[in-house]
Every structure is written in C-alpha cells, then in structure tokens.
Short mmCIF file of C-alpha atoms and ligand atoms in Angstrom, two decimals:
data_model
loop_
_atom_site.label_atom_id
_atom_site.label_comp_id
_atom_site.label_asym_id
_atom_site.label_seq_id
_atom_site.Cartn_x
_atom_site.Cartn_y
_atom_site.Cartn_z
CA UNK I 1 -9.91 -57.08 -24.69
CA UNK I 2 -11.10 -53.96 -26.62
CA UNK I 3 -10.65 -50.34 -26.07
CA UNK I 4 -13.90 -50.32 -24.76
CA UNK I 5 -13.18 -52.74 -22.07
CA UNK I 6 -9.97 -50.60 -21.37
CA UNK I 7 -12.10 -47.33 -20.81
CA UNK I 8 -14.27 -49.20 -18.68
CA UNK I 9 -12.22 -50.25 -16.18
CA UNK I 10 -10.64 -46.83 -16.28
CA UNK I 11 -13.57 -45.10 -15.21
CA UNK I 12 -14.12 -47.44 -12.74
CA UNK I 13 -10.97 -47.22 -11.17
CA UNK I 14 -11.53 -43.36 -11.10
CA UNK I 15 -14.44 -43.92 -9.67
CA UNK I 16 -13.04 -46.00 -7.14
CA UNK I 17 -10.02 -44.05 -6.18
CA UNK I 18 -10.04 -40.40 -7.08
CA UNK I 19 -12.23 -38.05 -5.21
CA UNK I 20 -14.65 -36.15 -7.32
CA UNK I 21 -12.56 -33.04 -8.14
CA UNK I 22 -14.79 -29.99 -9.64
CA UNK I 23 -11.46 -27.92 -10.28
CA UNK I 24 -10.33 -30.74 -12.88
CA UNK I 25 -13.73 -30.95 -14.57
CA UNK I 26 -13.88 -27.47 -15.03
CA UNK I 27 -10.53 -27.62 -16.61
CA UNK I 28 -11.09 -29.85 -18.98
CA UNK I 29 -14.37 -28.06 -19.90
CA UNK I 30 -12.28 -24.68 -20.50
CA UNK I 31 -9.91 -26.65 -22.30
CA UNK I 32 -12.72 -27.90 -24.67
CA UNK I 33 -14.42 -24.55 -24.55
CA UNK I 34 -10.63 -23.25 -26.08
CA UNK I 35 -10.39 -25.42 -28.64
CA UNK I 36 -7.81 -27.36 -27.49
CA UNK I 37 -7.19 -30.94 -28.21
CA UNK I 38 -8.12 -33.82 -25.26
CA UNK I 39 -4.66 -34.86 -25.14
CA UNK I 40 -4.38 -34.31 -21.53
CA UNK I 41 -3.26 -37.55 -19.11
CA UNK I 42 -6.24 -39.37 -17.78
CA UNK I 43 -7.34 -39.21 -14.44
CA UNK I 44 -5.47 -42.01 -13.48
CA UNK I 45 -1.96 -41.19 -15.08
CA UNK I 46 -2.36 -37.36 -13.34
CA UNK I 47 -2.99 -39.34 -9.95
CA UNK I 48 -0.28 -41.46 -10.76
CA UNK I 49 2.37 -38.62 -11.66
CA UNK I 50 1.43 -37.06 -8.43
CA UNK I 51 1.62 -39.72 -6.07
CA UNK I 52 5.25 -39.90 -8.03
CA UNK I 53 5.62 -36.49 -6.95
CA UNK I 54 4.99 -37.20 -3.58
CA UNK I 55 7.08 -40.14 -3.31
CA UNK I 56 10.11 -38.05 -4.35
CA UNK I 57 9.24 -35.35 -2.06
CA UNK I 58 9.59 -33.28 -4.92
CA UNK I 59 9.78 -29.36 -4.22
CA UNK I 60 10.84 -28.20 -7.77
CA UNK I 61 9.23 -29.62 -10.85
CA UNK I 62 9.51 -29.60 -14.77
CA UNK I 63 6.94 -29.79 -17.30
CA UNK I 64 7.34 -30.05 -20.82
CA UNK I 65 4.00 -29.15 -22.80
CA UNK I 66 1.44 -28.17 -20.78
CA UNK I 67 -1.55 -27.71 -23.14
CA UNK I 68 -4.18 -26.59 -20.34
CA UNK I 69 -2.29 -27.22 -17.49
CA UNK I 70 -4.38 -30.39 -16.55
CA UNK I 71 -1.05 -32.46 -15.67
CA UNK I 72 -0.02 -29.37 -14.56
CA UNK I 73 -2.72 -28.85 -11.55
CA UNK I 74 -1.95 -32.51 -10.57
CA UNK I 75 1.40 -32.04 -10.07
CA UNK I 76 1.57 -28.62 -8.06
CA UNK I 77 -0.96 -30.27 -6.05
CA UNK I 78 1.78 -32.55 -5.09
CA UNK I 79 4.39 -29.86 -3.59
CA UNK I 80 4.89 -28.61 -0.42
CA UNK I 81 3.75 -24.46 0.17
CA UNK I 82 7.23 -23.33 -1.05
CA UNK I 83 6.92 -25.85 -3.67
CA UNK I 84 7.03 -24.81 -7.76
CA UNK I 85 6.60 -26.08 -11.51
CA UNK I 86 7.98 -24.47 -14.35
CA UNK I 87 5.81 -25.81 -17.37
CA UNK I 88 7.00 -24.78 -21.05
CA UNK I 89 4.12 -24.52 -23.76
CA UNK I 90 4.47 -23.57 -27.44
CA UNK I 91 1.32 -21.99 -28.37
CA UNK I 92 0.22 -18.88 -26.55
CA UNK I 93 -3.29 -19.45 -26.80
CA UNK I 94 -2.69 -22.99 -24.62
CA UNK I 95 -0.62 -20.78 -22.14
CA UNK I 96 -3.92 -18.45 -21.62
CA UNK I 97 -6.23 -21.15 -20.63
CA UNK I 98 -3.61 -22.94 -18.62
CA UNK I 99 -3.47 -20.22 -16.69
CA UNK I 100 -7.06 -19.65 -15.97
CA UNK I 101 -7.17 -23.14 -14.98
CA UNK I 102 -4.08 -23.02 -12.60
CA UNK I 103 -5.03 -20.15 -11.15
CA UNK I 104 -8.94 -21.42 -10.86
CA UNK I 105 -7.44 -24.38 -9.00
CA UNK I 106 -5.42 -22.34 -6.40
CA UNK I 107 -1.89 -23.06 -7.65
CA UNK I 108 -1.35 -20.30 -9.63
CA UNK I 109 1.62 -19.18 -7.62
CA UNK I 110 3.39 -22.17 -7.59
CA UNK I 111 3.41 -22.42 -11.50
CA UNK I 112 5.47 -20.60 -14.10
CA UNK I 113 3.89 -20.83 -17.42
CA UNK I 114 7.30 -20.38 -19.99
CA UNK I 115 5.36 -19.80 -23.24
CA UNK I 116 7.95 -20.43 -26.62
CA UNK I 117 9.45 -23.51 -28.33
CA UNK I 118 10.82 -25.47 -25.34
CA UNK I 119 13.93 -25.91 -26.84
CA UNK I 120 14.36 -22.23 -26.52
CA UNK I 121 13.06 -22.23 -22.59
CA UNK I 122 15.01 -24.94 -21.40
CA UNK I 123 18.89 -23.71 -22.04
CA UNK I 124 17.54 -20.88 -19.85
CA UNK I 125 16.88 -22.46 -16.96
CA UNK I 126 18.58 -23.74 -13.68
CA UNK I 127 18.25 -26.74 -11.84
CA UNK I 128 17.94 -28.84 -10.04
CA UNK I 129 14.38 -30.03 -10.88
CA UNK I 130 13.73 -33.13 -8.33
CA UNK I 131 10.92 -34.70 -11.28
CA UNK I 132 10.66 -33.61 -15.00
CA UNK I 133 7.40 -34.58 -16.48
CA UNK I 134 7.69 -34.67 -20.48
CA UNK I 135 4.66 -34.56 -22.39
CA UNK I 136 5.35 -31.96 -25.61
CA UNK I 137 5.95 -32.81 -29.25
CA UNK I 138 7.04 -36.20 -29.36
CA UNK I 139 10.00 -35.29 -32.22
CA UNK I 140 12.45 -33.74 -29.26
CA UNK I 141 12.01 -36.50 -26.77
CA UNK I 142 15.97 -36.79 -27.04
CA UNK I 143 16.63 -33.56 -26.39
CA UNK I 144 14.29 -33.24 -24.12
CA UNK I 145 15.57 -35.96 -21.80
CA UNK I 146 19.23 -34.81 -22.38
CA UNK I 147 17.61 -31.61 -20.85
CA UNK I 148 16.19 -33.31 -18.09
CA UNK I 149 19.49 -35.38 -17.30
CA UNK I 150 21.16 -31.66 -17.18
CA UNK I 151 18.53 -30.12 -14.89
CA UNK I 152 18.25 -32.99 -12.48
CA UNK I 153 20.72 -34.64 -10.29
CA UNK I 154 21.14 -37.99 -8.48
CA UNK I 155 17.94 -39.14 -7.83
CA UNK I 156 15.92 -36.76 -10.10
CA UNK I 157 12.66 -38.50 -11.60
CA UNK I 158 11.97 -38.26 -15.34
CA UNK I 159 8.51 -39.29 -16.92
CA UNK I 160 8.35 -39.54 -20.67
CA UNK I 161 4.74 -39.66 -21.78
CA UNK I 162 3.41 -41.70 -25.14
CA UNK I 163 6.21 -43.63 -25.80
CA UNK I 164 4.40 -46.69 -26.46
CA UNK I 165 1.70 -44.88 -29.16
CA UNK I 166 -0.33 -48.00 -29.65
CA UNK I 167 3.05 -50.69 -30.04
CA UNK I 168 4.45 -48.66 -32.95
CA UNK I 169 7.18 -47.54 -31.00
CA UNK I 170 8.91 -51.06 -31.78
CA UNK I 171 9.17 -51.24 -34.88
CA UNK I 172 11.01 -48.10 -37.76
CA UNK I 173 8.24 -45.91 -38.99
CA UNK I 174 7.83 -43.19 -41.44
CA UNK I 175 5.74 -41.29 -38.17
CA UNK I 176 8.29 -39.02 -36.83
CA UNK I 177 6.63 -38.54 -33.31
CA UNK I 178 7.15 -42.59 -32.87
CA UNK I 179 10.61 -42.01 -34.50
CA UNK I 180 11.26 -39.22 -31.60
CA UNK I 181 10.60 -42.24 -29.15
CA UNK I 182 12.87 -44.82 -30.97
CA UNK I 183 15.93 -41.96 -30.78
CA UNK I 184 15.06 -41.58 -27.24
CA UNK I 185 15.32 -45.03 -26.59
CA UNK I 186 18.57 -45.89 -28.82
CA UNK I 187 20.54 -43.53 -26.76
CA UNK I 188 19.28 -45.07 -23.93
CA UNK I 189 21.06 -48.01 -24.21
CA UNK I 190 24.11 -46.91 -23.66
CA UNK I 191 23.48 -43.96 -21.31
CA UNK I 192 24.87 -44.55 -18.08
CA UNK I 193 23.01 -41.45 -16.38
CA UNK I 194 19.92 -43.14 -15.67
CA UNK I 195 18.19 -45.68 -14.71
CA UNK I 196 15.50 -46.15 -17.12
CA UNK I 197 12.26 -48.36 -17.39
CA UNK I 198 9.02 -47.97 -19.75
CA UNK I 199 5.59 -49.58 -19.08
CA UNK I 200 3.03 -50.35 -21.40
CA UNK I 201 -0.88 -48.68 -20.39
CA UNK I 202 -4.17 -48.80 -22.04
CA UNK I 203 -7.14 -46.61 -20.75
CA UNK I 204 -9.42 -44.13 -21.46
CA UNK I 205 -6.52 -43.19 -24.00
CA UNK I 206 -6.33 -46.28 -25.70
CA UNK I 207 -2.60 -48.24 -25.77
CA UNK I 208 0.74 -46.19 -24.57
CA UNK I 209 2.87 -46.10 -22.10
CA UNK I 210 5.26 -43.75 -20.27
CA UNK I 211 9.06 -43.84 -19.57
CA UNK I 212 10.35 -43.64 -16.18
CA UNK I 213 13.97 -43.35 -15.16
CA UNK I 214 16.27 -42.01 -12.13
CA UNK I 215 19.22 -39.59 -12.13
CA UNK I 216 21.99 -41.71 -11.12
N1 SAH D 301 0.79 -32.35 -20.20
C1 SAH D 301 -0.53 -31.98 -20.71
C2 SAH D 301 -0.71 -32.38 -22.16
C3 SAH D 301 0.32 -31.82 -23.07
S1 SAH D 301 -0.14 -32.01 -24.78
C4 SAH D 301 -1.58 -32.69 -19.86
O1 SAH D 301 -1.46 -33.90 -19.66
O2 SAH D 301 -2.53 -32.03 -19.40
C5 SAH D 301 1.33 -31.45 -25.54
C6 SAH D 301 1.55 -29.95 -25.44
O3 SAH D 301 2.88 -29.69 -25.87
C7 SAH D 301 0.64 -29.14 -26.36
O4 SAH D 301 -0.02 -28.11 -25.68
C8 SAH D 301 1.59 -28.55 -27.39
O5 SAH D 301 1.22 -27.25 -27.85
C9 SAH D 301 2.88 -28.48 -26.59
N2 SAH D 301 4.08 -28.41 -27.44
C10 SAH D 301 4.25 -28.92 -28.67
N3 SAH D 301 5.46 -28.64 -29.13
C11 SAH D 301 6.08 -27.92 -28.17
C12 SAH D 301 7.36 -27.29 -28.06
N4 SAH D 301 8.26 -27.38 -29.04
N5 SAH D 301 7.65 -26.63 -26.94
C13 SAH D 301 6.75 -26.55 -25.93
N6 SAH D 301 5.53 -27.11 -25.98
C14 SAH D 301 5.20 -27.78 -27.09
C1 DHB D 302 -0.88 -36.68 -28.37
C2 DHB D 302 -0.05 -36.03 -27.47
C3 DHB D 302 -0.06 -36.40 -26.14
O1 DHB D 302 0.73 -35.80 -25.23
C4 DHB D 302 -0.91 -37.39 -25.71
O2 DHB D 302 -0.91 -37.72 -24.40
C5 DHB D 302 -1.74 -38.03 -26.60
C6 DHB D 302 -1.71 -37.67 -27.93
C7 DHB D 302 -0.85 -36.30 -29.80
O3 DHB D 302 -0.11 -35.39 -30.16
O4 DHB D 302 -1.59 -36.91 -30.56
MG1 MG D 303 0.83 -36.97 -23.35
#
C-alpha cells in the first residue's frame, strides 16, 4: 500500500461522508492565499474531532495551534449556541487569517483567537475545558498535556495530533518534534490522570496518528 493508495481512499471517504462544505474550501484557499503551510487536519480527522466533540457534549473547548483555524471551524461547529473555543496561535499573521475564516464560517463569536507562545496563554487561563485539541509545535507536547490535565477534569477529552510522524516516534531521534512525542509518551506511563490511547492513521497526510486520552 502506497501513499497514493492512502490518499485515495481518503478522498473517497470524503466523498462519501462529508457534505460538500464551501466555508472549508474557502478556508483552505485563504490559508494558501496567506502563505501558510497545508498542515491543517484532513477532512476526515476535522470530522472526526468533531463528532468527538459531540460525543462529549462538549460546551468549552481548547485548541493548541490553530494555523488558519481549519480544525478550529470544525470544532465550534460542534458546540451548542452558548458553546466556545479558545485557540492559542504563535504567529500573528496565522491569527489574521484564522480569523477571517472563523468569522467567514459564522463562528466567529464562539472563538477566542489567544495570539503569543502558548506556553505564555495557557497559565492564564481557567478551566474546565470539556476537550483540548493539541496540534502546535510538537517540542511542548509535555507541557502541553500537563496543561490540558490542569484545565480539564474527570472526563475531559485530550487529542494529541502527529504523534506517530511516519513510525519515527518509536524509536530515539536527533528530530526534536518526534523527541517532543517520545517525552509525552514516557511520562505517560506512569501518569495516573488519564486514560490514554494512540492510533496509527495514514491519509491524505501520509502516516501519523493522534493521541487520545480521558481525565480520570
Ligand atoms: N490545528 C490546525 C493546524 C495547526 S498547525 C488545523 O488543523 O487546522 C500548528 C500551528 O501551531 C501553527 O500555526 C504554528 O504557528 C502554531 N504554533 C507553533 N508553535 C506554537 C506555540 N509555541 N504556541 C502557539 N502556537 C504555536
Ligand atoms: C506539521 C504540523 C502539523 O500539525 C501537522 O498536522 C503536520 C505537519 C509540521 O510541522 O510539519
Ligand atoms: Mg497537526
């Protein structure tokens, strides 16, 4: 099975299952317009993290690195009216077009772009957040998830995107994104806070995987 074969099925799943959604298009075109990098979960993995969203009847969530907000959009699509998302982004210029987008896709209200170094942001703010989506540089995952532990509460849902990053994550490496993963997943093993899986995807974004684990 090749990459090929992966992106494939991907887009026929999405083609299968998920509505045509101008808003998201148009998103992703801004975000290419601005310059910024297609990093941004695939279709599937932004239906996926709001179905999640629904599941937990989630009425405040998290974001860690927004980039254009495309994650972003799927999410706040998942809250009630009184719903919100606080999303933290580094770079201002990712902030602006976020924005646009959110705002383009009606959920501007509900979302609370914190623009800064998350580490900064997140000492700042008070929980509890009922999911915490982290998607930002891969380096902090630790702290980002010790974060996430201290804004949630039993039963809180964390996501930790590109954890897998093609099967590197299993072996040491001189890549310190991958080594932000291996951290991650060290203290994990003797963290009795959470309940914690991982599972392995390929797609339209080649081989990685996500972490998923439950506020005990
Ligand atoms: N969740 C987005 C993709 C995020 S890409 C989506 O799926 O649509 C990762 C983002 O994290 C980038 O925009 C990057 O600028 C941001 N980022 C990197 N380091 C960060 C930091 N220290 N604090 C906050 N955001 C950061
Ligand atoms: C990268 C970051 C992401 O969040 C992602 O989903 C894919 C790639 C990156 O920094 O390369
Ligand atoms: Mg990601």
């Amino acid at each position: 099975m090749s990459e090929n074969t992966w992106a494939e099925v991907d887009d026929y799943l999405a083609a299968a299952l998920l509505p045509p959604d101008p808003v998201l298009d148009e998103a992703l075109a801004a975000n290419a317009q601005g310059g910024l990098p297609a990093i941004d979960v695939a279709p599937t993995q932004g239906r996926f993290l709001h179905l999640l969203a629904r599941i937990a009847g989630a009425r405040r969530i998290l974001e860690i690195g927004t980039l254009g907000g495309y994650s972003t959009i799927w999410l706040a699509r998942a809250l009630p009216p009184d719903g919100t998302v606080v999303t933290c982004e580094y770079f201002p210029a990712h902030a602006e077009v976020a924005r646009a987008n959110l705002d383009r896709a009606g959920v501007g209200e509900r979302v609370e772009v914190r623009v800064g170094p998350a580490l900064d942001t997140l000492p700042d703010l008070a929980g509890p957040f009922d999911l915490v989506f982290v998607d930002a540089d891969k380096e902090h995952n630790l702290d980002y998830l010790e974060h996430a532990i201290r804004l949630g509460r039993p039963g809180t849902v964390i996501v930790v995107d590109n954890v897998i990053r093609g099967g590197r994550v299993a072996r040491a490496t001189d890549d310190p994104r991958v080594e932000g993963s291996r951290r991650m997943f060290a203290a994990l093993e003797n963290d009795n806070r959470v309940d914690a899986t991982a599972l392995q995807t390929v797609g339209v974004k080649g081989y990685d995987g996500f972490l998923l684990a439950v506020v005990r």
